[in-house]
mmCIF file of C-alpha atoms in Angstrom:
data_model
loop_
_atom_site.group_PDB
_atom_site.id
_atom_site.type_symbol
_atom_site.label_atom_id
_atom_site.label_comp_id
_atom_site.label_asym_id
_atom_site.label_seq_id
_atom_site.Cartn_x
_atom_site.Cartn_y
_atom_site.Cartn_z
ATOM 1 C CA MET A 1 -7.809 -3.155 32.627
ATOM 2 C CA GLU A 2 -9.788 -4.620 29.994
ATOM 3 C CA ASN A 3 -8.958 -7.854 28.049
ATOM 4 C CA LYS A 4 -7.955 -6.803 24.694
ATOM 5 C CA ILE A 5 -7.117 -10.211 23.469
ATOM 6 C CA THR A 6 -10.268 -12.082 23.046
ATOM 7 C CA GLU A 7 -10.653 -15.498 21.529
ATOM 8 C CA GLU A 8 -11.853 -13.769 18.331
ATOM 9 C CA VAL A 9 -8.964 -11.491 18.319
ATOM 10 C CA PHE A 10 -6.591 -14.367 18.853
ATOM 11 C CA ASP A 11 -8.276 -16.273 16.049
ATOM 12 C CA ALA A 12 -7.733 -13.337 13.717
ATOM 13 C CA LEU A 13 -4.194 -13.058 14.668
ATOM 14 C CA LEU A 14 -3.580 -16.669 13.987
ATOM 15 C CA TYR A 15 -5.275 -16.319 10.670
ATOM 16 C CA ILE A 16 -3.193 -13.325 9.425
ATOM 17 C CA SER A 17 -0.164 -15.017 10.975
ATOM 18 C CA ARG A 18 -0.862 -18.255 8.989
ATOM 19 C CA LEU A 19 -0.556 -20.142 12.082
ATOM 20 C CA SER A 20 -2.675 -22.780 13.803
ATOM 21 C CA THR A 21 -2.946 -24.184 17.410
ATOM 22 C CA THR A 22 -4.995 -26.814 19.187
ATOM 23 C CA GLU A 23 -7.790 -25.751 21.413
ATOM 24 C CA GLU A 24 -5.641 -26.592 24.450
ATOM 25 C CA GLU A 25 -2.754 -24.416 23.080
ATOM 26 C CA LYS A 26 -5.136 -21.582 22.405
ATOM 27 C CA GLN A 27 -6.473 -21.619 26.015
ATOM 28 C CA LYS A 28 -2.912 -21.508 27.316
ATOM 29 C CA LEU A 29 -1.782 -18.751 24.923
ATOM 30 C CA ILE A 30 -4.583 -16.311 25.304
ATOM 31 C CA PRO A 31 -3.931 -15.536 28.961
ATOM 32 C CA GLN A 32 -0.235 -15.182 28.163
ATOM 33 C CA MET A 33 -0.997 -12.752 25.279
ATOM 34 C CA GLN A 34 -3.294 -10.675 27.688
ATOM 35 C CA LYS A 35 -0.503 -10.452 30.201
ATOM 36 C CA ILE A 36 1.998 -9.253 27.476
ATOM 37 C CA VAL A 37 -0.561 -6.610 26.276
ATOM 38 C CA ALA A 38 -1.141 -5.463 29.925
ATOM 39 C CA ASP A 39 2.636 -5.304 30.451
ATOM 40 C CA MET A 40 2.927 -3.056 27.320
ATOM 41 C CA GLU A 41 0.183 -0.916 28.568
ATOM 42 C CA ILE A 42 2.141 -0.318 31.851
ATOM 43 C CA LEU A 43 5.243 0.507 29.924
ATOM 44 C CA ARG A 44 3.407 2.848 27.702
ATOM 45 C CA THR A 45 2.670 5.073 30.763
ATOM 46 C CA TYR A 46 6.622 5.856 31.245
ATOM 47 C CA THR A 47 8.128 8.482 29.135
ATOM 48 C CA THR A 48 11.703 7.981 28.108
ATOM 49 C CA GLY A 49 12.609 11.209 26.298
ATOM 50 C CA THR A 50 13.842 9.355 23.282
ATOM 51 C CA GLU A 51 10.823 10.027 21.050
ATOM 52 C CA LYS A 52 12.257 13.286 19.674
ATOM 53 C CA GLU A 53 15.623 11.747 19.201
ATOM 54 C CA ALA A 54 14.230 8.957 17.132
ATOM 55 C CA THR A 55 12.848 11.207 14.418
ATOM 56 C CA ILE A 56 14.147 11.325 10.994
ATOM 57 C CA LYS A 57 17.353 13.035 10.328
ATOM 58 C CA SER A 58 17.227 16.593 8.982
ATOM 59 C CA GLN A 59 17.941 16.980 5.135
ATOM 60 C CA ASP A 60 21.447 18.271 5.994
ATOM 61 C CA GLU A 61 22.467 14.888 7.599
ATOM 62 C CA LEU A 62 21.250 12.650 4.806
ATOM 63 C CA ARG A 63 23.499 11.715 1.942
ATOM 64 C CA SER A 64 23.030 13.292 -1.415
ATOM 65 C CA ASN A 65 21.224 11.542 -4.111
ATOM 66 C CA SER A 66 23.785 11.459 -6.792
ATOM 67 C CA ILE A 67 23.626 9.158 -9.865
ATOM 68 C CA ARG A 68 26.704 7.066 -10.261
ATOM 69 C CA LYS A 69 27.711 4.724 -13.100
ATOM 70 C CA GLY A 70 27.233 1.103 -12.060
ATOM 71 C CA LEU A 71 28.800 -2.124 -13.130
ATOM 72 C CA ASP A 72 28.533 -2.941 -16.841
ATOM 73 C CA SER A 73 26.708 -6.130 -17.768
ATOM 74 C CA ARG A 74 29.817 -7.506 -19.430
ATOM 75 C CA ASP A 75 31.835 -7.040 -16.133
ATOM 76 C CA LEU A 76 29.016 -8.851 -14.188
ATOM 77 C CA LYS A 77 29.038 -11.785 -16.551
ATOM 78 C CA LYS A 78 32.917 -12.145 -15.800
ATOM 79 C CA ASN A 79 32.144 -12.410 -12.041
ATOM 80 C CA SER A 80 29.983 -15.508 -12.368
ATOM 81 C CA LYS A 81 29.760 -18.745 -14.110
ATOM 82 C CA GLU A 82 25.970 -18.816 -13.488
ATOM 83 C CA TYR A 83 24.867 -15.890 -15.753
ATOM 84 C CA LEU A 84 22.132 -16.529 -18.388
ATOM 85 C CA ASP A 85 19.745 -14.038 -20.280
ATOM 86 C CA GLY A 86 20.619 -11.130 -18.039
ATOM 87 C CA TYR A 87 19.989 -13.104 -14.758
ATOM 88 C CA PHE A 88 22.373 -14.837 -12.144
ATOM 89 C CA ARG A 89 21.496 -18.327 -11.129
ATOM 90 C CA VAL A 90 21.391 -18.622 -7.371
ATOM 91 C CA PRO A 91 20.701 -21.387 -4.868
ATOM 92 C CA LYS A 92 17.175 -21.745 -3.757
ATOM 93 C CA VAL A 93 16.363 -20.056 -0.592
ATOM 94 C CA LEU A 94 12.770 -20.954 -0.178
ATOM 95 C CA ASP A 95 11.147 -24.398 0.391
ATOM 96 C CA GLU A 96 8.328 -25.589 -1.800
ATOM 97 C CA ASN A 97 6.236 -26.074 1.293
#
């Protein structure tokens, strides 16, 4: 079994994940990641028979794409006190950090 998680790969994973660790944490996490990858390689050798079942449904089983009339903007305005210039005002969901 080759180690697929080298320090360079781990650094790249940290970079694209926008995470950072101390050198001590990195030395502790790399072997853990290597163990996880090794365990996944073992699991990959087993077939479950569900691969064909997980495919996309046939066209007959999907709903039809029909166009329906949606809500009128006047009706939408009635549902909210916070409606201005065609937009709804909602609470912030993201931090500024």
